[in-house]
Amino acid sequence: MANVGIVGIGHTKFGNSSEYDLSDVMAYAATDALEDAHFLARRKEVDQVVVGNMASGLFCHQSAVASALVSRMDMEPVPAELVENGPASGASAIKIGYMAVASGMADIVLVVGGEVMRKVTGWLGTDYVATMLHTDAEYNMGLTLPGFGGMFTRMYMERYGMTERDLALLAVKNHANGAKNKYAHIQAPCTIEAIADGPDASVVNTYVAEPLRMYSTCPVSDGAAALLLVNMDSPKAKDFPKKPIRIAGIASATDTHCVHNRKDPLMLNAVRISAEKAYAMASLKPSDISFAELHDAFSILEFAISEEVGFFERGKSFLAVRKGETNIDGKMPINTSGGLKSKGHPVGATGVSQAVELVRQLRGEAEKGRQVHNPKYGMSVNFGGFGNNVVALICAKE
Amino acid sequence: MALDAMEKTLRPPEIPLKPYPAKVITLASGEKMVVREAKREEVGALLGTLYPLFGVAKDFYDIVAVRMYSEILGWYRYRVANEFVLVGTVDGVIAGIVTSRHVTPKLGMSLHTLTIKRGYRVGAQLFAAKMENHLDILGEDEVYIVAESPNGFKRWMIEYELEDRSSLFPEVRHELGGVPTYVLTRPLWDAVRDVKCTGVRPVSAEDLKSSEKLIMPSEYPQIPGFKR
């Protein structure tokens, strides 16, 4: 297989882009990535476009967005395909793009993840996202993703002794990072006193799905992110001025659609298996990773995923957070971008956005105050469904 | 008619209102927002705060700002009966304003809620303070409420589960045009007060002092590039 590198990155500011067309939002990110790679003028030389998007048909009443993007970018006749894998659509698109390059079928692939969710109300948006759950056993029973997040959190708290204050500590960390990230939806720091300890905390940090509160749940965001992948072994790789960031490992796994069919609902098997496969592909182990972007749609997932990928013992990650080990200057910085909690979560964009953050950190291009010191390997985990489709990615600075 | 007599005939009848006791709320940012009644002599700062928002069509800021401007001007010049104005300040800078009217001892009429500082639920806290004033301080039984923006509808009608009395139009109607009228009743307020309304009293002398002089915002997230 050919070595695959990332030579261009693009990202819109996450937030409210509901007045824009989805293909416009994705085109902004794609243009950004092509410019970063100094390849905008040669964009018709791209061999393949892969788009990650979860639900444009529902949110925007728009389908076939991959070919629409190519046309919007004036890139015809470049072939384009859409990848849909729930909130893991973005990383799945990267995986498909990676496979195209690694297999030799393409030398240059543009991967774009995007979602515009705020054209509909938050209530309707929550309903649309919930359509990824099992229709009869879950969705029709009224379950939503925040509902699952709440139940998962409650079970984790009871089993391991984590508290609501621990969730708030995570929010403080991620908001501090997001406040420094120019692409973040919510660039606003928060304090532990205000959202956990103070007399106004229960109202300021109100319940979303008990025991999950507003500061332990990601916002509903619009946005897009893009990567330009290149075959590092091809002569074409020399056309790009920036040193590629190599995709050292990428893998995905699937768990049961129904959460109740899992032996233990707290075990995120697809996370563990995808991470193990990515480590094996990269010939790395958890302790080699310099920093990580983990899918904290609900703060509890940052804890649980960080344990499944081997950064911490099971049930102990919140103790590491208490000690500041996941801060920018900690032993294992996590969600340096602000995570989904602060940076935002346009579902189809998230996996690509996480990869953009890996590249920014590995290039040393993150903003002052949130740049990890001399990172070598970055890892991301993009989590779809309630853990039934997961993609793990490891990027390396060469 | 003598001039003073004419002015008297133009002024609305007044019902003396109990003062709203100031409180302080710690926002998620850790900043302290003092919520207190605005004073008549502060009208200039309030109007000056609203004026730049007249051209912001997004999220209906233009309509709300213009209407609130007229409500505050009407209050100052004695053309609105029994109005009260609450203001939220952070380090003295106006973060949000609410206007409302005490119609009868039993009925309140919520006018407008305008948030300048975004992202910390300032509007939600000020709206709750307004309802607190109507139901807990002034002792009314219910408050008529309308929404002019989708955000307002979500925050008030849905989150408070307000009673929809729009089918009773025109017998029941909010005085802000013919917009469907929703009602916060005392039982509804009792059900949501603890999760919607917060704040510490009494306010420390230091915090009160920070709010003593109202400062107009120098920047508005709603108007990128604006500098006062």
XYZ file of C-alpha atoms in Angstrom:
626
model
C 0.000 0.000 0.000
C 1.135 3.513 -0.731
C 1.884 5.934 2.081
C -0.850 8.550 2.375
C -0.205 12.073 3.590
C -2.295 15.145 4.288
C -0.987 18.177 2.414
C -3.864 20.630 2.788
C -6.404 21.452 5.455
C -9.482 23.661 5.488
C -12.076 24.556 8.074
C -14.996 26.950 8.401
C -15.803 28.637 11.670
C -18.323 26.322 13.264
C -21.539 27.927 14.494
C -24.637 29.118 12.730
C -24.385 28.992 8.939
C -28.061 28.285 8.414
C -28.414 31.123 5.939
C -25.947 29.369 3.632
C -26.380 26.436 1.325
C -24.608 23.264 2.471
C -22.568 23.044 -0.726
C -21.398 26.636 -0.160
C -20.288 25.830 3.381
C -18.419 22.755 2.175
C -16.932 24.731 -0.705
C -15.454 27.259 1.763
C -13.637 24.479 3.603
C -12.579 22.751 0.384
C -11.208 25.989 -1.059
C -9.348 26.587 2.186
C -7.740 23.126 1.962
C -6.788 23.538 -1.698
C -5.272 26.950 -0.986
C -3.367 25.554 1.971
C -1.922 22.942 -0.412
C -1.261 25.581 -3.110
C -3.426 23.488 -5.413
C -6.527 25.611 -5.937
C -5.676 26.531 -9.510
C -4.995 22.871 -10.307
C -8.079 21.533 -8.552
C -9.311 19.670 -11.641
C -6.242 17.436 -11.217
C -7.783 15.972 -8.068
C -8.515 12.317 -8.782
C -11.418 11.860 -6.422
C -13.672 13.824 -4.073
C -15.139 12.042 -1.049
C -17.766 13.831 1.020
C -18.845 12.921 4.533
C -22.349 14.039 5.435
C -24.937 12.493 7.688
C -28.312 13.958 6.928
C -28.477 16.739 4.362
C -31.684 15.176 3.094
C -33.328 15.812 6.447
C -31.626 19.019 7.616
C -31.442 20.819 4.268
C -33.824 18.883 2.047
C -30.887 18.363 -0.256
C -29.350 15.174 -1.598
C -26.418 14.197 -3.843
C -24.259 16.799 -2.131
C -20.919 15.341 -3.282
C -21.541 16.004 -6.956
C -23.151 19.348 -6.067
C -19.923 20.313 -4.314
C -17.786 19.403 -7.331
C -19.982 21.574 -9.520
C -19.958 24.397 -6.956
C -16.151 24.217 -6.976
C -15.961 24.168 -10.775
C -14.111 20.873 -10.599
C -16.023 18.822 -13.170
C -15.378 16.054 -14.248
C -13.692 14.963 -10.993
C -15.635 11.963 -9.631
C -17.326 12.420 -6.272
C -19.008 10.079 -3.842
C -20.888 10.597 -0.597
C -20.162 8.607 2.546
C -22.840 8.393 5.225
C -22.008 6.769 8.529
C -23.925 8.793 11.106
C -21.788 11.235 13.098
C -18.731 9.204 12.032
C -19.377 10.112 8.378
C -16.416 12.516 8.315
C -13.797 10.013 9.460
C -15.376 7.328 7.295
C -14.906 9.659 4.328
C -11.235 10.002 5.284
C -10.970 6.226 5.460
C -12.474 5.807 1.995
C -10.183 8.556 0.666
C -7.231 6.851 2.315
C -8.180 3.516 0.717
C -8.410 5.137 -2.703
C -4.899 6.560 -2.414
C -3.283 3.618 -0.605
C -4.660 1.185 -3.175
C -3.148 3.152 -6.038
C -6.529 3.968 -7.528
C -5.977 7.689 -6.938
C -3.022 9.929 -6.171
C -4.820 13.029 -4.952
C -8.114 12.931 -3.049
C -10.113 15.782 -1.605
C -12.070 14.772 1.516
C -14.761 17.144 2.755
C -17.054 16.725 5.744
C -19.957 19.089 6.238
C -23.321 19.546 7.850
C -25.785 22.400 8.166
C -28.073 21.472 11.065
C -29.470 24.787 12.174
C -31.918 25.272 9.332
C -34.305 23.352 11.574
C -35.120 23.838 15.273
C -32.996 22.149 17.885
C -35.920 19.890 18.714
C -36.305 18.734 15.143
C -32.533 18.415 14.783
C -32.408 16.137 17.829
C -35.155 14.054 16.273
C -33.301 13.795 12.953
C -30.083 12.718 14.637
C -32.056 10.114 16.602
C -33.079 8.412 13.358
C -29.718 6.616 13.466
C -30.968 4.595 16.439
C -32.769 1.290 15.993
C -36.157 2.205 14.600
C -38.345 -0.137 16.603
C -36.350 -0.820 19.727
C -35.017 2.675 20.369
C -36.245 5.541 18.176
C -39.914 4.614 18.291
C -39.649 4.300 22.064
C -38.692 7.973 22.245
C -34.964 7.562 22.780
C -32.655 10.336 21.631
C -28.873 10.677 21.671
C -28.916 13.006 24.704
C -31.197 10.443 26.379
C -28.615 7.718 25.763
C -25.872 10.065 26.906
C -27.724 10.678 30.160
C -28.289 6.994 30.880
C -24.697 6.132 30.014
C -23.481 8.902 32.311
C -25.659 7.742 35.200
C -24.400 4.164 34.898
C -20.771 5.315 34.695
C -21.187 7.543 37.755
C -22.680 4.725 39.793
C -20.044 2.213 38.765
C -16.911 4.341 39.027
C -17.765 7.185 41.388
C -17.441 9.993 38.900
C -19.408 13.099 39.886
C -21.195 15.884 38.078
C -18.325 18.119 39.125
C -15.957 15.896 37.131
C -18.083 16.479 34.035
C -17.938 20.207 34.723
C -14.138 20.062 35.027
C -14.026 18.596 31.555
C -16.183 21.446 30.243
C -13.884 24.009 31.840
C -10.886 22.398 30.128
C -12.520 22.100 26.726
C -14.006 25.580 26.796
C -10.590 26.990 27.715
C -9.158 25.287 24.629
C -12.073 26.241 22.407
C -11.844 29.869 23.477
C -8.445 29.981 21.773
C -9.516 28.116 18.621
C -10.501 30.477 15.807
C -12.770 27.803 14.313
C -14.701 26.973 17.491
C -18.440 27.498 17.710
C -18.331 28.582 21.351
C -15.255 30.646 22.089
C -16.222 31.328 25.667
C -14.405 30.046 28.723
C -16.334 28.937 31.789
C -15.370 28.492 35.426
C -15.886 25.578 37.769
C -17.423 27.873 40.348
C -20.028 29.115 37.896
C -21.060 25.777 36.387
C -20.611 23.434 39.362
C -19.815 24.929 42.736
C -21.611 28.262 42.978
C -25.144 29.033 44.139
C -26.368 29.705 40.586
C -24.787 26.589 39.045
C -27.891 24.425 38.788
C -29.680 27.102 36.770
C -26.700 28.424 34.794
C -25.718 24.838 33.947
C -29.210 23.476 33.523
C -30.183 19.862 32.806
C -30.416 18.621 29.241
C -30.901 14.915 29.920
C -30.315 14.251 33.583
C -27.575 13.927 34.793
C -26.165 15.548 31.641
C -26.286 19.317 31.785
C -25.799 22.043 29.235
C -22.053 22.175 29.891
C -21.710 18.431 29.382
C -23.498 18.404 26.018
C -22.210 19.651 22.668
C -23.989 22.471 20.847
C -25.822 22.012 17.556
C -23.494 23.472 14.930
C -23.093 24.084 11.245
C -19.753 23.844 9.498
C -17.368 21.983 7.255
C -13.769 20.796 7.187
C -11.580 19.450 4.401
C -8.333 17.571 3.771
C -6.269 17.054 0.676
C -4.703 13.586 0.646
C -1.771 12.642 -1.543
C 0.154 9.505 -2.395
C 3.458 10.267 -0.659
C 5.254 7.720 -2.864
C 4.089 9.358 -6.093
C 6.131 12.030 -7.918
C 3.075 14.262 -7.558
C 3.808 14.544 -3.840
C 6.629 16.917 -4.714
C 4.086 19.427 -6.038
C 3.006 20.324 -2.534
C 5.106 22.807 -0.572
C 4.032 21.749 2.910
C 5.487 18.597 4.359
C 2.756 15.940 4.473
C 1.368 14.717 7.732
C 1.247 10.951 7.278
C -1.819 8.874 8.036
C -0.105 6.212 10.104
C -3.192 4.253 11.062
C -6.879 4.329 10.283
C -9.471 1.726 11.182
C -13.120 1.365 11.947
C -15.336 -1.114 13.720
C -19.005 -1.799 14.251
C -20.906 -2.670 17.413
C -24.514 -3.799 17.871
C -27.098 -1.353 16.594
C -29.183 -1.784 19.749
C -27.316 -0.754 22.865
C -29.296 -3.259 24.926
C -27.771 -6.122 22.947
C -24.326 -5.329 24.333
C -23.056 -7.458 27.164
C -22.122 -4.341 29.101
C -23.511 -1.001 27.922
C -20.456 0.823 29.294
C -18.078 -1.160 27.072
C -17.524 0.700 23.799
C -16.293 -2.276 21.801
C -16.168 -0.512 18.453
C -13.963 2.186 19.978
C -11.590 -0.350 21.473
C -11.361 -2.503 18.348
C -10.906 0.404 15.914
C -8.200 1.867 18.150
C -6.395 -1.466 18.471
C -6.438 -1.877 14.696
C -5.176 1.668 14.142
C -2.364 1.142 16.669
C -1.399 -2.114 14.946
C -1.393 -0.478 11.532
C 0.806 2.342 12.830
C 2.976 0.017 14.931
C 2.277 2.215 17.926
C 0.879 1.848 21.412
C -1.258 4.255 23.457
C 1.733 5.679 25.286
C 3.230 6.787 21.950
C 0.353 9.176 21.266
C 1.171 12.824 21.975
C -2.402 14.175 22.072
C -5.906 13.178 21.018
C -9.203 14.457 19.706
C -11.979 12.334 21.169
C -15.644 12.499 20.273
C -17.161 14.268 23.297
C -20.669 14.842 21.966
C -21.436 14.285 25.639
C -18.603 14.865 28.095
C -18.923 11.350 29.444
C -17.743 10.054 26.071
C -14.390 11.786 26.443
C -13.884 9.855 29.680
C -15.116 6.536 28.300
C -13.298 6.763 24.956
C -10.016 7.795 26.593
C -10.203 4.564 28.607
C -11.186 2.348 25.674
C -8.242 3.568 23.586
C -5.883 2.758 26.429
C -4.861 6.177 27.715
C -6.227 5.451 31.192
C -7.421 2.486 33.188
C -11.136 1.807 33.039
C -13.026 4.064 35.423
C -9.961 6.193 36.177
C -9.918 8.837 33.482
C -11.808 11.385 35.571
C -9.072 11.146 38.181
C -6.563 12.126 35.482
C -8.737 15.091 34.551
C -8.848 16.180 38.193
C -5.040 16.218 38.114
C -4.949 18.218 34.886
C -3.305 15.399 32.927
C -5.480 16.051 29.868
C -4.802 19.792 29.753
C -2.710 21.243 26.933
C 0.390 21.013 29.119
C -0.597 17.694 30.682
C 0.711 14.191 30.053
C -2.012 13.407 27.515
C -3.685 16.533 26.120
C -7.211 15.690 24.979
C -9.500 17.792 22.826
C -7.014 20.548 22.265
C -9.453 22.060 19.745
C -12.101 22.462 22.429
C -13.658 19.171 21.424
C -17.207 18.808 20.248
C -18.298 20.517 23.463
C -16.768 23.857 22.602
C -15.658 23.651 18.983
C -19.071 22.301 17.994
C -20.444 19.219 16.280
C -21.763 19.569 12.746
C -22.193 15.820 12.599
C -20.882 15.039 9.115
C -17.973 17.453 9.517
C -16.686 16.313 12.883
C -14.375 13.482 11.846
C -12.659 15.659 9.245
C -12.491 18.557 11.699
C -10.727 16.292 14.209
C -8.175 15.366 11.524
C -7.641 19.054 10.712
C -6.825 19.618 14.383
C -4.336 16.730 14.326
C -2.593 18.322 11.351
C -2.599 21.812 12.866
C -1.042 20.490 16.064
C 1.511 18.309 14.270
C 2.511 21.195 12.014
C 2.790 23.468 15.064
C 0.101 25.776 13.666
C -2.339 25.798 16.599
C -3.015 29.141 18.246
C -0.838 30.359 21.085
C -1.911 28.842 24.362
C -3.286 25.640 22.902
C -0.324 24.307 20.947
C 0.919 21.011 22.355
C 4.676 20.980 22.866
C 6.426 19.175 20.027
C 3.838 16.463 19.282
C 4.770 13.470 17.159
C 1.590 11.403 16.926
C -1.998 12.577 17.166
C -5.046 10.345 17.445
C -8.711 10.981 16.817
C -11.802 8.929 17.501
C -14.999 9.727 15.616
C -18.010 8.040 17.208
C -21.191 7.271 15.315
C -24.553 6.060 16.503
C -24.309 5.355 20.167
C -20.962 3.708 19.589
C -22.050 1.289 16.886
C -19.783 2.747 14.178
C -16.450 4.206 15.145
C -13.372 5.335 13.225
C -9.939 5.754 14.830
C -7.226 7.735 13.060
C -3.556 8.209 13.892
C -1.507 10.892 12.171
C 2.247 11.208 12.331
C 4.713 14.040 11.879
C 7.449 12.696 9.617
C -56.346 73.983 28.930
C -53.402 75.055 31.023
C -50.152 73.404 30.021
C -49.706 71.448 33.220
C -53.287 70.279 33.098
C -52.830 69.109 29.526
C -49.746 67.130 30.433
C -51.637 65.587 33.329
C -54.409 64.415 31.046
C -51.843 62.777 28.750
C -50.138 60.820 31.488
C -51.382 57.335 32.302
C -52.718 56.471 35.732
C -50.055 54.889 37.878
C -50.168 51.999 40.313
C -47.226 52.251 42.703
C -44.948 49.254 42.134
C -42.955 47.507 44.826
C -39.244 47.859 44.071
C -37.444 44.861 42.607
C -34.642 43.813 44.957
C -31.319 43.605 43.128
C -29.581 40.244 42.842
C -26.325 38.911 41.463
C -25.932 35.891 39.201
C -22.615 34.196 38.474
C -22.569 33.484 34.744
C -20.846 30.403 33.343
C -17.864 32.592 32.473
C -17.449 33.315 36.176
C -18.448 36.928 35.609
C -20.984 38.404 37.984
C -24.103 39.891 36.476
C -26.010 42.291 38.683
C -29.720 42.369 37.897
C -31.512 45.456 39.139
C -34.173 47.963 38.287
C -33.106 50.697 35.937
C -33.501 54.255 37.182
C -35.107 57.076 35.271
C -31.856 58.997 35.098
C -30.264 56.020 33.302
C -32.534 56.233 30.293
C -29.818 57.808 28.149
C -27.504 54.835 28.586
C -30.338 52.406 27.908
C -31.456 54.133 24.719
C -27.882 54.573 23.563
C -27.343 50.866 24.066
C -30.354 49.993 21.928
C -29.828 52.426 19.087
C -27.023 50.561 17.215
C -29.201 47.447 17.047
C -31.906 49.097 14.960
C -30.296 47.827 11.767
C -29.700 44.255 12.865
C -32.356 42.196 11.118
C -30.902 38.887 12.236
C -32.924 37.183 14.955
C -35.373 40.129 14.984
C -32.992 42.382 16.902
C -34.236 45.349 14.852
C -37.867 44.952 15.867
C -37.077 44.214 19.493
C -34.585 47.083 19.799
C -36.920 49.618 18.197
C -39.885 48.546 20.267
C -37.881 48.476 23.470
C -36.519 51.927 22.638
C -40.078 53.242 22.416
C -41.092 51.449 25.607
C -38.216 52.947 27.575
C -38.772 56.378 26.076
C -42.487 56.053 26.872
C -41.648 55.061 30.424
C -39.325 58.034 30.825
C -41.820 60.478 29.359
C -44.835 59.075 31.210
C -46.640 57.576 28.270
C -46.747 53.969 29.436
C -48.509 52.930 32.622
C -46.780 50.948 35.339
C -43.798 49.862 33.329
C -40.660 48.496 34.879
C -37.238 48.076 33.298
C -34.666 45.606 34.598
C -31.081 45.685 33.485
C -28.301 43.127 33.735
C -24.778 44.487 34.017
C -21.343 42.901 34.056
C -18.766 45.277 35.508
C -21.289 48.013 34.844
C -21.568 47.229 31.127
C -25.127 46.573 30.008
C -25.460 42.869 29.135
C -29.209 42.810 28.613
C -32.436 44.678 29.248
C -36.011 43.592 29.887
C -39.188 45.656 29.842
C -42.587 44.762 31.231
C -45.812 46.251 32.491
C -47.993 45.746 35.526
C -51.499 45.936 34.056
C -53.607 45.132 37.100
C -52.811 43.631 40.484
C -53.580 40.256 38.878
C -52.100 40.632 35.416
C -48.669 41.379 33.985
C -47.773 42.139 30.375
C -44.292 41.035 29.363
C -42.922 43.416 26.764
C -39.392 42.682 25.545
C -36.168 40.892 26.410
C -32.995 41.942 24.648
C -29.622 40.309 25.133
C -26.380 41.951 24.125
C -23.860 39.631 25.747
C -24.308 36.300 23.987
C -23.468 32.751 24.943
C -24.112 32.836 28.670
C -27.911 32.687 28.818
C -28.116 36.321 29.886
C -31.499 36.659 28.178
C -32.833 33.560 29.891
C -31.732 34.871 33.296
C -33.196 38.321 32.705
C -36.481 36.900 31.449
C -36.678 34.756 34.586
C -35.967 37.845 36.706
C -38.793 39.647 34.945
C -41.196 36.800 35.706
C -39.932 36.751 39.282
C -40.824 40.420 39.565
C -44.301 39.890 38.137
C -45.269 36.844 40.172
C -43.159 36.880 43.324
C -42.616 40.600 43.970
C -45.664 42.280 42.456
C -47.875 39.316 43.289
C -49.680 38.980 39.978
C -51.450 35.734 39.094
C -50.379 35.536 35.498
C -48.310 37.201 32.788
C -49.179 37.536 29.107
C -46.224 36.756 26.865
C -45.581 36.793 23.130
C -42.485 35.954 21.093
C -41.236 37.816 18.059
C -38.318 35.537 17.247
C -37.896 31.773 16.977
C -35.325 31.975 19.768
C -37.838 33.704 22.006
C -40.478 31.123 21.162
C -38.096 28.333 22.068
C -36.927 29.981 25.289
C -40.307 31.042 26.635
C -43.173 29.156 25.028
C -41.484 25.781 24.848
C -39.077 25.783 27.787
C -41.618 27.281 30.212
C -44.441 25.216 28.689
C -46.572 28.358 28.625
C -50.317 28.089 28.352
C -51.460 28.816 24.801
C -54.481 31.114 24.881
C -54.263 32.151 21.251
C -57.599 30.437 20.529
C -59.302 32.973 22.822
C -58.303 35.871 20.574
C -59.572 38.598 20.471
C -60.929 38.389 24.022
C -57.469 37.456 25.303
C -54.758 39.342 23.538
C -51.329 40.636 24.320
C -50.989 44.345 23.728
C -48.089 43.887 21.271
C -50.315 43.511 18.219
C -52.115 40.337 17.358
C -49.292 37.918 18.014
C -50.607 34.711 19.631
C -50.849 35.161 23.385
C -49.242 32.698 25.766
C -49.539 32.876 29.535
C -47.274 32.120 32.450
C -49.631 31.161 35.252
C -48.680 30.831 38.895
C -48.779 26.997 38.834
C -46.486 26.987 35.776
C -44.121 29.411 37.479
C -44.089 27.332 40.643
C -43.141 24.323 38.511
C -40.173 25.961 36.790
C -38.959 28.627 39.231
C -36.198 26.502 40.764
C -34.707 25.492 37.444
C -35.118 28.815 35.649
C -34.631 31.524 38.237
C -31.513 32.094 40.263
C -29.499 34.844 41.915
C -28.089 35.767 45.277
C -29.459 38.470 47.554
C -28.465 40.741 49.081
C -25.937 41.958 46.581
C -22.626 42.893 48.133
C -21.760 46.564 48.303
C -18.879 45.939 45.919
C -21.074 44.299 43.290
C -23.746 46.951 43.644
C -21.124 49.615 43.186
C -19.957 47.945 39.971
C -23.463 48.367 38.620
C -23.975 51.885 39.920
C -23.134 53.597 36.668
C -24.504 51.960 33.531
C -21.941 51.669 30.758
C -23.037 51.278 27.148
C -21.348 48.316 25.437
C -18.384 49.335 23.315
C -18.771 46.282 21.077
C -21.717 44.142 20.007
C -21.430 40.512 18.929
C -24.490 41.247 16.797
C -22.622 43.973 14.865
C -19.183 42.722 13.820
C -16.683 45.539 13.646
C -18.782 47.999 15.616
C -16.815 50.163 18.031
C -18.323 52.836 20.210
